[in-house]
Amino acid sequence: MYEKSDKRRLYWLIDQYLSGKIDEPTFCDEFYYSYDLEISNETLSDVEQQTFAELSNVSSRFSQYEEDHKLDARAFSTVQELKQKIIETKKKLQEQSPISRLDN
């Protein structure tokens, strides 16, 4: 595993989620701790900055509770929306540099 300030941790979290090793709340919490609190934007490429910022927007609004979605569906991200954004993020990052992909 990587330090929370290491951008490789973001790639690792995406892979952990997509392989079913962590759930949505865990992904969102850990992504927040790393991306929003620890990682310096200076260590990210322009594509990474944009792509991770978009993922952060979706993950920060994630709620696993149906009651939240009933209150205001536009205010909260669903499991499906989060998973789709994670898949899109992985695809964009692979397109950026498939050879230098940072996998564990």
Short mmCIF file of C-alpha atoms in Angstrom, two decimals:
data_model
loop_
_atom_site.label_atom_id
_atom_site.label_comp_id
_atom_site.label_asym_id
_atom_site.label_seq_id
_atom_site.Cartn_x
_atom_site.Cartn_y
_atom_site.Cartn_z
CA MET A 1 0.00 0.00 0.00
CA TYR A 2 1.09 3.58 -0.59
CA GLU A 3 1.33 6.63 1.65
CA LYS A 4 -1.74 8.87 1.53
CA SER A 5 0.33 11.61 -0.08
CA ASP A 6 1.46 9.35 -2.95
CA LYS A 7 -0.63 9.64 -6.11
CA ARG A 8 -0.12 5.93 -6.74
CA ARG A 9 -2.52 5.41 -3.84
CA LEU A 10 -5.34 6.91 -5.95
CA TYR A 11 -4.70 4.40 -8.72
CA TRP A 12 -4.50 1.63 -6.13
CA LEU A 13 -7.82 2.68 -4.56
CA ILE A 14 -9.51 2.61 -7.95
CA ASP A 15 -8.20 -0.90 -8.57
CA GLN A 16 -9.15 -2.05 -5.07
CA TYR A 17 -12.71 -0.82 -5.58
CA LEU A 18 -13.13 -2.26 -9.08
CA SER A 19 -11.82 -5.64 -7.93
CA GLY A 20 -14.36 -5.70 -5.07
CA LYS A 21 -11.78 -5.50 -2.30
CA ILE A 22 -13.25 -2.30 -0.81
CA ASP A 23 -16.79 -0.94 -0.76
CA GLU A 24 -18.12 2.48 -1.72
CA PRO A 25 -17.94 4.18 1.70
CA THR A 26 -14.37 2.94 2.18
CA PHE A 27 -13.36 4.11 -1.28
CA CYS A 28 -14.90 7.56 -0.75
CA ASP A 29 -13.30 8.01 2.67
CA GLU A 30 -9.86 6.89 1.55
CA PHE A 31 -10.03 8.87 -1.69
CA TYR A 32 -10.94 11.98 0.31
CA TYR A 33 -8.08 11.46 2.77
CA SER A 34 -5.59 11.05 -0.04
CA TYR A 35 -6.75 13.33 -2.85
CA ASP A 36 -8.42 16.16 -0.95
CA LEU A 37 -6.19 16.29 2.11
CA GLU A 38 -2.76 14.89 1.30
CA ILE A 39 -1.79 14.95 -2.36
CA SER A 40 -0.16 18.03 -3.83
CA ASN A 41 -1.57 19.04 -7.22
CA GLU A 42 2.01 19.69 -8.28
CA THR A 43 2.59 15.93 -8.36
CA LEU A 44 -0.33 15.36 -10.74
CA SER A 45 -0.44 15.77 -14.50
CA ASP A 46 -3.10 18.04 -15.99
CA VAL A 47 -5.20 15.02 -16.95
CA GLU A 48 -4.84 13.54 -13.46
CA GLN A 49 -5.81 16.85 -11.85
CA GLN A 50 -8.96 17.17 -13.95
CA THR A 51 -9.95 13.52 -13.75
CA PHE A 52 -9.38 13.15 -10.02
CA ALA A 53 -11.21 16.44 -9.37
CA GLU A 54 -14.25 15.10 -11.24
CA LEU A 55 -14.10 11.86 -9.26
CA SER A 56 -13.76 13.83 -6.03
CA ASN A 57 -16.93 15.75 -6.86
CA VAL A 58 -18.91 12.53 -7.28
CA SER A 59 -17.34 10.68 -4.35
CA SER A 60 -17.81 13.60 -1.94
CA ARG A 61 -21.55 13.54 -2.65
CA PHE A 62 -21.91 9.76 -2.33
CA SER A 63 -24.55 8.37 -0.03
CA GLN A 64 -25.41 4.73 0.40
CA TYR A 65 -28.73 5.62 2.04
CA GLU A 66 -31.91 5.55 -0.03
CA GLU A 67 -33.47 8.12 2.31
CA ASP A 68 -30.90 10.70 1.22
CA HIS A 69 -31.72 10.12 -2.44
CA LYS A 70 -35.42 10.50 -1.70
CA LEU A 71 -34.77 13.87 -0.05
CA ASP A 72 -32.82 15.28 -2.98
CA ALA A 73 -31.63 12.94 -5.71
CA ARG A 74 -29.45 15.65 -7.28
CA ALA A 75 -27.56 16.30 -4.05
CA PHE A 76 -26.28 12.77 -3.59
CA SER A 77 -24.39 10.32 -5.80
CA THR A 78 -25.64 6.75 -6.04
CA VAL A 79 -23.63 3.54 -6.09
CA GLN A 80 -24.16 3.35 -9.85
CA GLU A 81 -23.01 6.95 -10.43
CA LEU A 82 -19.93 6.44 -8.29
CA LYS A 83 -19.00 3.18 -9.98
CA GLN A 84 -19.48 4.71 -13.42
CA LYS A 85 -17.26 7.68 -12.54
CA ILE A 86 -14.56 5.36 -11.17
CA ILE A 87 -14.65 3.33 -14.40
CA GLU A 88 -14.49 6.52 -16.49
CA THR A 89 -11.59 7.78 -14.40
CA LYS A 90 -9.62 4.59 -14.86
CA LYS A 91 -10.25 4.66 -18.60
CA LYS A 92 -9.14 8.32 -18.95
CA LEU A 93 -6.00 7.68 -16.95
CA GLN A 94 -5.14 4.60 -19.00
CA GLU A 95 -5.62 6.60 -22.20
CA GLN A 96 -3.27 9.26 -20.85
CA SER A 97 -0.40 6.85 -20.41
CA PRO A 98 -1.18 3.14 -20.70
CA ILE A 99 2.49 2.18 -20.57
CA SER A 100 3.32 4.06 -17.37
CA ARG A 101 0.19 2.94 -15.54
CA LEU A 102 0.79 2.79 -11.81
CA ASP A 103 -0.50 -0.54 -10.61
CA ASN A 104 0.35 -2.42 -7.50
#
